[in-house]
XYZ file of C-alpha atoms in Angstrom:
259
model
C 128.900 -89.554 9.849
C 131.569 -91.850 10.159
C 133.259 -93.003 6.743
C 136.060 -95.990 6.808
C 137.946 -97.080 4.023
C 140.488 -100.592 3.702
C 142.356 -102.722 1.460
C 141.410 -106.161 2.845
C 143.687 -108.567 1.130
C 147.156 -107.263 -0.792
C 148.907 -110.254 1.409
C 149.258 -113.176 -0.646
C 146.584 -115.825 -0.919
C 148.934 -119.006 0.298
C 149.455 -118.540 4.080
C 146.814 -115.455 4.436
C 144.922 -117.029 6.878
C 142.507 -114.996 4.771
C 138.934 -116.515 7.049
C 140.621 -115.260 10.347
C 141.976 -111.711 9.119
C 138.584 -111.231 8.138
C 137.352 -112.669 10.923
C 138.918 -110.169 12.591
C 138.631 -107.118 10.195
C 134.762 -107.536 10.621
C 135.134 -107.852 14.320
C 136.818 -104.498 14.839
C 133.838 -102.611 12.997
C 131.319 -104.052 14.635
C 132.502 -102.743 17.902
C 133.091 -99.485 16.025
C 131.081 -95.913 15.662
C 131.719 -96.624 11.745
C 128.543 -96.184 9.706
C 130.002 -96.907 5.971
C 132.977 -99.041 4.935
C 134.490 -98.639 1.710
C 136.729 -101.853 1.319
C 139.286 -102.990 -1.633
C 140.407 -106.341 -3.041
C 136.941 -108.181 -2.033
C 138.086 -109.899 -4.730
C 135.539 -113.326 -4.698
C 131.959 -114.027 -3.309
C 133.805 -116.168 -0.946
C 135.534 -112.933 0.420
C 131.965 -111.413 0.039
C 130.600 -113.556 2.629
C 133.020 -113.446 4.926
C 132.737 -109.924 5.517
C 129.331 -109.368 5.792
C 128.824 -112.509 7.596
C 131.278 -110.852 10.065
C 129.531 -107.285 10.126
C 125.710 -108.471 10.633
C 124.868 -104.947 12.078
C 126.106 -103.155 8.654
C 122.919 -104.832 6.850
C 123.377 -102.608 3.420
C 125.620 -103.999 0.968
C 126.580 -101.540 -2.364
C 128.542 -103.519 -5.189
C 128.456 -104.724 -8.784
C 127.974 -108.250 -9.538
C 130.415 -109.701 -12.108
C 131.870 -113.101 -12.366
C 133.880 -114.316 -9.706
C 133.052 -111.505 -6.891
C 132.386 -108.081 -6.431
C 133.289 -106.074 -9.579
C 137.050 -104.672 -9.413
C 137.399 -106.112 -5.502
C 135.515 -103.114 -4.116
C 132.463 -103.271 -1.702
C 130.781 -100.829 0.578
C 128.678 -101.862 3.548
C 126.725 -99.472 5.698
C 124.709 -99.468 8.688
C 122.379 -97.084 7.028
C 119.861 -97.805 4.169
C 121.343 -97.594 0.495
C 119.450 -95.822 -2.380
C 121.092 -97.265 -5.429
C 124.891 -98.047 -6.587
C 126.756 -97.647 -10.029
C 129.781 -98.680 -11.222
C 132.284 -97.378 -14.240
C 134.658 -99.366 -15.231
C 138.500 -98.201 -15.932
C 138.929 -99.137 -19.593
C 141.398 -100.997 -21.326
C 144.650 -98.864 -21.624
C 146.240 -97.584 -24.924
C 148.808 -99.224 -25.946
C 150.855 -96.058 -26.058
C 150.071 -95.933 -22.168
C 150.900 -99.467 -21.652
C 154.078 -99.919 -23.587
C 156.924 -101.608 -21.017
C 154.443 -102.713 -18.800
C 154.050 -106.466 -17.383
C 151.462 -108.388 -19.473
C 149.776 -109.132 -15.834
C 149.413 -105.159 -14.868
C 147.860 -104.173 -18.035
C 144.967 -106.704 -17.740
C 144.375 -105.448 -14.156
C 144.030 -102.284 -15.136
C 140.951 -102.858 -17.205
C 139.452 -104.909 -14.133
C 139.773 -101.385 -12.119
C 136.911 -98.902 -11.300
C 134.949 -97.079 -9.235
C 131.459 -97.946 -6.911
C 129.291 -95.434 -6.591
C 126.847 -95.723 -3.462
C 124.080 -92.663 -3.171
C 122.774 -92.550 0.549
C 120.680 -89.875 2.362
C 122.323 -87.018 1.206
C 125.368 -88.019 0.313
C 126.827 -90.306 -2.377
C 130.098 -92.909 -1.479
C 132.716 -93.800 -3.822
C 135.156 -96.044 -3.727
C 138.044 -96.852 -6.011
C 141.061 -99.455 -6.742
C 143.685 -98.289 -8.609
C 146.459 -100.249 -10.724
C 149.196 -100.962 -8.740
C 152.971 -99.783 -9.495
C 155.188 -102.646 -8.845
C 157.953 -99.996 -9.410
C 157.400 -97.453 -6.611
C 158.118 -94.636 -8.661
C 155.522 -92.021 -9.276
C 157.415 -90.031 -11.657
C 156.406 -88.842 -14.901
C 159.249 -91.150 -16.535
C 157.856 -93.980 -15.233
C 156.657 -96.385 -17.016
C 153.069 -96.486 -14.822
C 152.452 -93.231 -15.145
C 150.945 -92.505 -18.401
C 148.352 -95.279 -17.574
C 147.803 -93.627 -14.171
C 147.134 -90.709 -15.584
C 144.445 -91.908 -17.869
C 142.895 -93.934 -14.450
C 142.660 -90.857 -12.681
C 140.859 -88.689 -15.488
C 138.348 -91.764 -15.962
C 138.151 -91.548 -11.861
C 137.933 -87.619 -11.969
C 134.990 -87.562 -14.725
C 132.774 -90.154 -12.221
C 133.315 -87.798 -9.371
C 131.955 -84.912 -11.702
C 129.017 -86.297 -13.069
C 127.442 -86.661 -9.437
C 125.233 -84.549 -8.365
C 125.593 -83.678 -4.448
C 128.091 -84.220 -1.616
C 130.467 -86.731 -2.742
C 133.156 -88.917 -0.051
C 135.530 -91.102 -1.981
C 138.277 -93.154 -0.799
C 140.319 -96.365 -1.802
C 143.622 -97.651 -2.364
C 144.939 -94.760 -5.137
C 148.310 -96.619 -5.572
C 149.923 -92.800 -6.415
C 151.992 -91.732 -3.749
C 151.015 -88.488 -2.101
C 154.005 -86.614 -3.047
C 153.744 -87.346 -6.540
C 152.572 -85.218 -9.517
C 149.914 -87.214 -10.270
C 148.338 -86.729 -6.807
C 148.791 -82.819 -7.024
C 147.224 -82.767 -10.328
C 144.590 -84.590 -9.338
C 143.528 -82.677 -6.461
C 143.937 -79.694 -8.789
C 142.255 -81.113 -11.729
C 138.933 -82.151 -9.505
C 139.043 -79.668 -6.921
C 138.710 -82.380 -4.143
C 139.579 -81.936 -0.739
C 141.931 -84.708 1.109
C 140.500 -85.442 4.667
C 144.068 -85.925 6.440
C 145.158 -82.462 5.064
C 148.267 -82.296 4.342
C 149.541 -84.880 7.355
C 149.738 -87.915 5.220
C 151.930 -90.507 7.018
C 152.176 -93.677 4.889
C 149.316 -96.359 4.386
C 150.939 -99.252 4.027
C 153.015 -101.350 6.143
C 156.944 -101.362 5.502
C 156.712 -105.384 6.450
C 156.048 -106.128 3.603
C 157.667 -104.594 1.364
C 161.391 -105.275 0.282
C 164.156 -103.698 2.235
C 165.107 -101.232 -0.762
C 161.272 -99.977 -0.777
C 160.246 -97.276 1.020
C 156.238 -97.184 2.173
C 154.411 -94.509 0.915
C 150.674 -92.407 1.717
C 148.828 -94.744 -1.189
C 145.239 -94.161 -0.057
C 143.131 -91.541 0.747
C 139.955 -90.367 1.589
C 138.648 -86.844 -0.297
C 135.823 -84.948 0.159
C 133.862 -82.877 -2.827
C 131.794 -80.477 -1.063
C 133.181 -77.548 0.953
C 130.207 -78.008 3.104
C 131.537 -81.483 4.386
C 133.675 -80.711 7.250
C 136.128 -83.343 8.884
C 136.057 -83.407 12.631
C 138.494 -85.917 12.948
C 140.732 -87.736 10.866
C 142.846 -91.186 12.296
C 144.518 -94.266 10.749
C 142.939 -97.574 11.447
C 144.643 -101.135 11.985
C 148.241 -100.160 12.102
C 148.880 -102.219 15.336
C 149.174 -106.364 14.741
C 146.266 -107.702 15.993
C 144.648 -110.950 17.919
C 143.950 -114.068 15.758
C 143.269 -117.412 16.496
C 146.530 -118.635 14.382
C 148.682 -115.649 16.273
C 148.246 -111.947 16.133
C 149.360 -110.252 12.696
C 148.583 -107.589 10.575
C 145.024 -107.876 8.812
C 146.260 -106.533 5.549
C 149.014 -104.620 4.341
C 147.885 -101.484 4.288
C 146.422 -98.936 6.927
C 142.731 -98.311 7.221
C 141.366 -94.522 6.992
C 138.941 -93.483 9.450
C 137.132 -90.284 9.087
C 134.359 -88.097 11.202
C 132.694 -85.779 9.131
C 129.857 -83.491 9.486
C 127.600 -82.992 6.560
């Protein structure tokens, strides 16, 4: 089995060329082995459509409905048939996890979650963290309190399934941060790309004082899921109509695993 996972859209709206990039994005897995995708930031039914319009031979779309798209951005499209999906919501933070925060980031965070897609055997989850503007992960930071509380909400979903569980997304914790490590520790789950974690997202875009950082990760539940290979996807500009460019900030994950 072949499990992908991609943030489609951090770039800014204005000037995305957001129709070509995914265009594009839904080009290069359709010539692919992929059999699930696990994408972020699907943030509209307009963005819906695009994609699957551009992946006709994934025909099995998992996501939750809400108002303007696919609930907290997230979508997962296989090739295979889907038993049922689930969602949990992140829920609004305390305010003694919020205090300092931008007005804007603590809204998001309630608009976070994670999509839970059972297959054959095996269920899918995928997850959108709150971002940190900051690009500090440590504990004085004034993200981490309320990244701490997203994780445990993430870690209790993971839990309560019963089976094999993959789950990736864009974690928005670095990898050599606390909150990582305790995670891993807290859940028991097992990171696909070991402990070779170069970083996700591309340095292009961020400012010159920022450093780019392993944000997203794929992690497997079951010692009895075994990776056979482990690669980053779209980390090489890429054809468009309008010019070649990146397709989104951020690195894809592609994994082989044997269940």
């Amino acid at each position: 089995m072949i499990v992908a996972s991609l943030n489609t859209r951090g770039i800014p709206l204005r000037g995305s060329r957001l129709g070509e990039r995914y265009a594009a994005i839904g080009a290069v897995f359709e010539a692919s082995d992929v059999d699930v995708v696990n994408f972020q930031e699907v943030l509209t039914y307009y963005h819906l459509r695009q994609l699957v319009r551009a992946m006709p031979s994934y025909r099995f779309a998992g996501y939750r409905r809400s108002v303007a798209g696919p609930a907290g951005g997230l979508l997962t499209l296989s090739r295979t048939a889907i038993a049922r999906t689930g969602y949990r919501s992140m829920p609004l933070p305390p305010k003694a996890d919020a205090v300092g925060l931008p007005r804007l980031s603590r809204l998001k965070a309630s608009l976070k979650g994670v999509l839970l897609t059972s297959l054959s055997g095996v269920t899918v989850a995928n997850t959108h963290l709150l971002a940190n503007f900051d690009g500090d992960w440590s504990d004085s930071n004034r993200y981490y309190r309320l990244h701490q509380g997203q994780l445990a909400v993430l870690g209790r979903a993971v839990a309560a399934i019963d089976g094999p569980t993959i789950l990736s997304g864009d974690f928005n914790i670095a990898r050599d941060s606390t909150l990582y490590d305790d995670f891993i520790r807290d859940t028991g789950l097992v990171d696909a790309f070991g402990a070779d974690c170069p970083p996700t997202f591309h340095a292009s875009y961020l400012h010159s004082n920022q450093t780019a950082h392993c944000i997203d990760f794929l992690l497997l539940s079951d010692p009895s899921i075994s990776v056979e290979a482990a690669q980053l996807t779209f980390t090489e500009q890429l054809p468009m109509p309008g010019g070649p460019d990146y397709l989104t900030d951020h690195l894809g994950l592609q994994v082989t695993l044997a269940l």
